[in-house]
């Protein structure tokens, strides 16, 4: 089956998007679960993730991915950062600050990334992204974390929010959040929560 046949089968106008899907697979595994459709603060938009692949270093990709979520970088800004980094001797942080400096106003978001237990990984890997996110949303509510959205992958989870989110994390204790999320997810998995 050709790329053109694949594109036609899934009702795409051309093979460009299929090429982008394949390119996104080059992102580090810990970033791939963050890729999603639409504009949401808790994940990397498809086009922004594609632009992220234009950075050749995994560490730099992770730095910019965090900035996408914490600073709300657009795909255009990610493209600018990648171009600036690839065409200059500037560090990734300098490129990021330069592009952010072009904004009229910077909106700050807070990002928390935690890991899942090895016992939960295989079960989570069998679930859909939607089912995993539903489990994480329940854990967020159960913990009383305010103004947060998130994504749950088989190995990692990511929470994103505003000042209120940061304040609630401080109240709970940032050092406790990972263990408590792990425990709540494990309990949900034991109870068969979000079956798919």
Short mmCIF file of C-alpha atoms in Angstrom, two decimals:
data_model
loop_
_atom_site.label_atom_id
_atom_site.label_comp_id
_atom_site.label_asym_id
_atom_site.label_seq_id
_atom_site.Cartn_x
_atom_site.Cartn_y
_atom_site.Cartn_z
CA UNK A 1 0.00 0.00 0.00
CA UNK A 2 1.46 3.37 -1.01
CA UNK A 3 1.44 6.56 1.06
CA UNK A 4 -1.14 7.93 -1.39
CA UNK A 5 -3.38 4.89 -0.75
CA UNK A 6 -2.98 5.38 3.01
CA UNK A 7 -3.87 9.06 2.72
CA UNK A 8 -6.96 8.24 0.68
CA UNK A 9 -8.03 5.51 3.13
CA UNK A 10 -8.01 7.93 6.06
CA UNK A 11 -9.48 10.77 4.00
CA UNK A 12 -6.45 13.05 3.85
CA UNK A 13 -5.94 15.33 0.85
CA UNK A 14 -2.32 14.30 0.34
CA UNK A 15 0.62 12.45 1.82
CA UNK A 16 2.03 15.47 3.68
CA UNK A 17 0.30 14.66 6.97
CA UNK A 18 1.40 11.04 6.80
CA UNK A 19 4.98 12.21 6.44
CA UNK A 20 4.48 14.45 9.47
CA UNK A 21 3.05 11.55 11.51
CA UNK A 22 6.11 9.47 10.65
CA UNK A 23 8.47 12.35 11.47
CA UNK A 24 6.86 12.82 14.89
CA UNK A 25 7.85 9.24 15.69
CA UNK A 26 11.45 10.55 15.77
CA UNK A 27 10.68 12.53 18.94
CA UNK A 28 11.97 10.98 22.18
CA UNK A 29 9.53 8.45 23.62
CA UNK A 30 8.87 10.60 26.69
CA UNK A 31 7.56 13.41 24.44
CA UNK A 32 5.47 11.33 22.01
CA UNK A 33 2.64 10.71 24.47
CA UNK A 34 2.23 14.49 24.79
CA UNK A 35 1.28 14.96 21.12
CA UNK A 36 -2.41 15.66 20.52
CA UNK A 37 -4.88 17.47 18.28
CA UNK A 38 -6.14 20.97 18.87
CA UNK A 39 -5.13 23.72 21.21
CA UNK A 40 -4.80 22.50 24.78
CA UNK A 41 -2.33 23.54 27.44
CA UNK A 42 -1.74 19.99 28.61
CA UNK A 43 -0.20 18.61 25.42
CA UNK A 44 1.87 19.42 22.36
CA UNK A 45 -0.23 20.30 19.33
CA UNK A 46 0.45 18.19 16.23
CA UNK A 47 2.02 21.02 14.20
CA UNK A 48 4.12 22.26 17.14
CA UNK A 49 5.36 18.69 17.70
CA UNK A 50 6.28 18.44 14.01
CA UNK A 51 8.22 21.73 14.25
CA UNK A 52 9.95 20.38 17.37
CA UNK A 53 11.46 17.58 15.27
CA UNK A 54 13.50 20.21 13.41
CA UNK A 55 15.70 20.49 16.51
CA UNK A 56 18.35 17.77 16.31
CA UNK A 57 19.05 17.33 20.02
CA UNK A 58 16.67 15.39 22.32
CA UNK A 59 17.55 17.59 25.30
CA UNK A 60 16.75 20.75 23.32
CA UNK A 61 13.48 19.18 22.15
CA UNK A 62 12.54 18.53 25.79
CA UNK A 63 13.37 22.13 26.79
CA UNK A 64 11.19 23.54 24.01
CA UNK A 65 8.41 20.99 24.69
CA UNK A 66 8.23 22.18 28.29
CA UNK A 67 8.11 25.79 27.04
CA UNK A 68 5.25 24.88 24.68
CA UNK A 69 3.23 23.84 27.71
CA UNK A 70 4.48 26.38 30.26
CA UNK A 71 4.65 29.44 28.00
CA UNK A 72 2.01 28.44 25.46
CA UNK A 73 4.36 28.52 22.49
CA UNK A 74 2.59 28.36 19.14
CA UNK A 75 3.76 26.17 16.27
CA UNK A 76 4.98 29.35 14.54
CA UNK A 77 7.09 30.24 17.60
CA UNK A 78 8.50 26.69 17.75
CA UNK A 79 9.43 26.99 14.05
CA UNK A 80 11.15 30.34 14.79
CA UNK A 81 13.10 28.80 17.69
CA UNK A 82 14.23 25.85 15.55
CA UNK A 83 15.28 28.11 12.69
CA UNK A 84 17.15 30.47 15.02
CA UNK A 85 18.91 27.57 16.75
CA UNK A 86 19.88 25.85 13.48
CA UNK A 87 21.12 29.04 11.83
CA UNK A 88 23.04 30.59 14.72
CA UNK A 89 25.49 29.79 17.47
CA UNK A 90 22.95 30.72 20.16
CA UNK A 91 21.96 28.24 22.86
CA UNK A 92 18.45 26.85 22.88
CA UNK A 93 17.63 28.98 25.95
CA UNK A 94 18.84 32.12 24.14
CA UNK A 95 16.69 31.25 21.12
CA UNK A 96 13.70 30.58 23.36
CA UNK A 97 14.12 33.87 25.22
CA UNK A 98 14.53 35.80 21.98
CA UNK A 99 11.30 34.41 20.52
CA UNK A 100 9.41 34.93 23.80
CA UNK A 101 10.77 38.49 23.91
CA UNK A 102 8.95 39.25 20.67
CA UNK A 103 5.59 38.74 22.40
CA UNK A 104 3.53 41.61 23.65
CA UNK A 105 2.69 39.74 26.86
CA UNK A 106 3.96 36.45 28.25
CA UNK A 107 1.48 34.09 29.93
CA UNK A 108 3.20 31.82 32.43
CA UNK A 109 2.04 28.27 33.04
CA UNK A 110 3.52 25.74 35.41
CA UNK A 111 4.46 22.20 34.35
CA UNK A 112 4.97 19.14 36.53
CA UNK A 113 6.29 15.91 34.98
CA UNK A 114 6.29 12.68 36.95
CA UNK A 115 6.98 9.04 36.20
CA UNK A 116 4.71 6.05 36.59
CA UNK A 117 5.64 2.85 38.41
CA UNK A 118 6.99 -0.01 36.33
CA UNK A 119 4.06 -2.14 37.56
CA UNK A 120 1.56 0.25 35.92
CA UNK A 121 3.43 0.75 32.63
CA UNK A 122 2.28 -2.39 30.80
CA UNK A 123 -1.37 -1.90 31.79
CA UNK A 124 -1.30 1.79 30.84
CA UNK A 125 0.33 0.98 27.49
CA UNK A 126 -2.72 -1.12 26.58
CA UNK A 127 -5.15 1.74 27.23
CA UNK A 128 -6.12 4.50 24.82
CA UNK A 129 -4.84 8.02 25.42
CA UNK A 130 -8.40 9.06 26.28
CA UNK A 131 -8.74 6.31 28.89
CA UNK A 132 -5.37 7.17 30.46
CA UNK A 133 -6.26 10.86 30.57
CA UNK A 134 -9.57 10.03 32.25
CA UNK A 135 -7.69 8.14 34.98
CA UNK A 136 -5.33 11.09 35.45
CA UNK A 137 -8.21 13.58 35.60
CA UNK A 138 -9.80 11.53 38.40
CA UNK A 139 -6.48 11.53 40.28
CA UNK A 140 -6.14 15.31 39.86
CA UNK A 141 -9.64 15.85 41.27
CA UNK A 142 -9.06 13.36 44.09
CA UNK A 143 -5.86 15.15 45.15
CA UNK A 144 -7.54 18.57 45.04
CA UNK A 145 -5.13 19.99 42.48
CA UNK A 146 -6.78 23.12 41.13
CA UNK A 147 -6.75 24.56 37.59
CA UNK A 148 -4.78 21.67 36.11
CA UNK A 149 -4.98 19.68 32.93
CA UNK A 150 -2.75 16.78 32.09
CA UNK A 151 -1.71 13.83 29.98
CA UNK A 152 -0.92 10.32 31.16
CA UNK A 153 1.41 8.15 29.13
CA UNK A 154 2.50 4.61 29.97
CA UNK A 155 5.70 5.86 31.63
CA UNK A 156 5.15 9.54 32.42
CA UNK A 157 2.43 11.98 33.37
CA UNK A 158 2.37 15.72 32.82
CA UNK A 159 0.33 18.32 34.70
CA UNK A 160 -0.03 21.88 33.39
CA UNK A 161 -1.74 24.87 34.95
CA UNK A 162 -1.70 28.49 36.01
CA UNK A 163 -0.73 30.26 39.28
CA UNK A 164 -3.66 28.60 41.09
CA UNK A 165 -2.36 25.19 39.98
CA UNK A 166 1.11 26.06 41.27
CA UNK A 167 -0.33 27.24 44.60
CA UNK A 168 -2.30 24.00 45.03
CA UNK A 169 0.83 21.96 44.25
CA UNK A 170 2.71 23.89 46.94
CA UNK A 171 -0.12 23.25 49.44
CA UNK A 172 -0.05 19.52 48.72
CA UNK A 173 3.74 19.46 48.53
CA UNK A 174 5.40 19.03 45.15
CA UNK A 175 7.55 16.26 46.62
CA UNK A 176 4.38 14.24 47.40
CA UNK A 177 2.53 14.64 44.11
CA UNK A 178 4.32 11.98 42.07
CA UNK A 179 3.85 9.25 44.69
CA UNK A 180 0.21 10.20 45.29
CA UNK A 181 -0.61 10.27 41.55
CA UNK A 182 1.10 6.89 41.14
CA UNK A 183 -0.95 5.42 44.00
CA UNK A 184 -4.25 6.79 42.68
CA UNK A 185 -3.52 5.54 39.15
CA UNK A 186 -2.55 2.09 40.49
CA UNK A 187 -5.79 1.97 42.50
CA UNK A 188 -7.82 2.96 39.43
CA UNK A 189 -6.10 0.25 37.38
CA UNK A 190 -6.82 -2.36 40.07
CA UNK A 191 -10.48 -1.33 40.05
CA UNK A 192 -10.59 -1.53 36.23
CA UNK A 193 -11.25 2.19 35.78
CA UNK A 194 -11.59 3.51 32.19
CA UNK A 195 -11.65 0.10 30.56
CA UNK A 196 -10.53 0.94 27.00
#
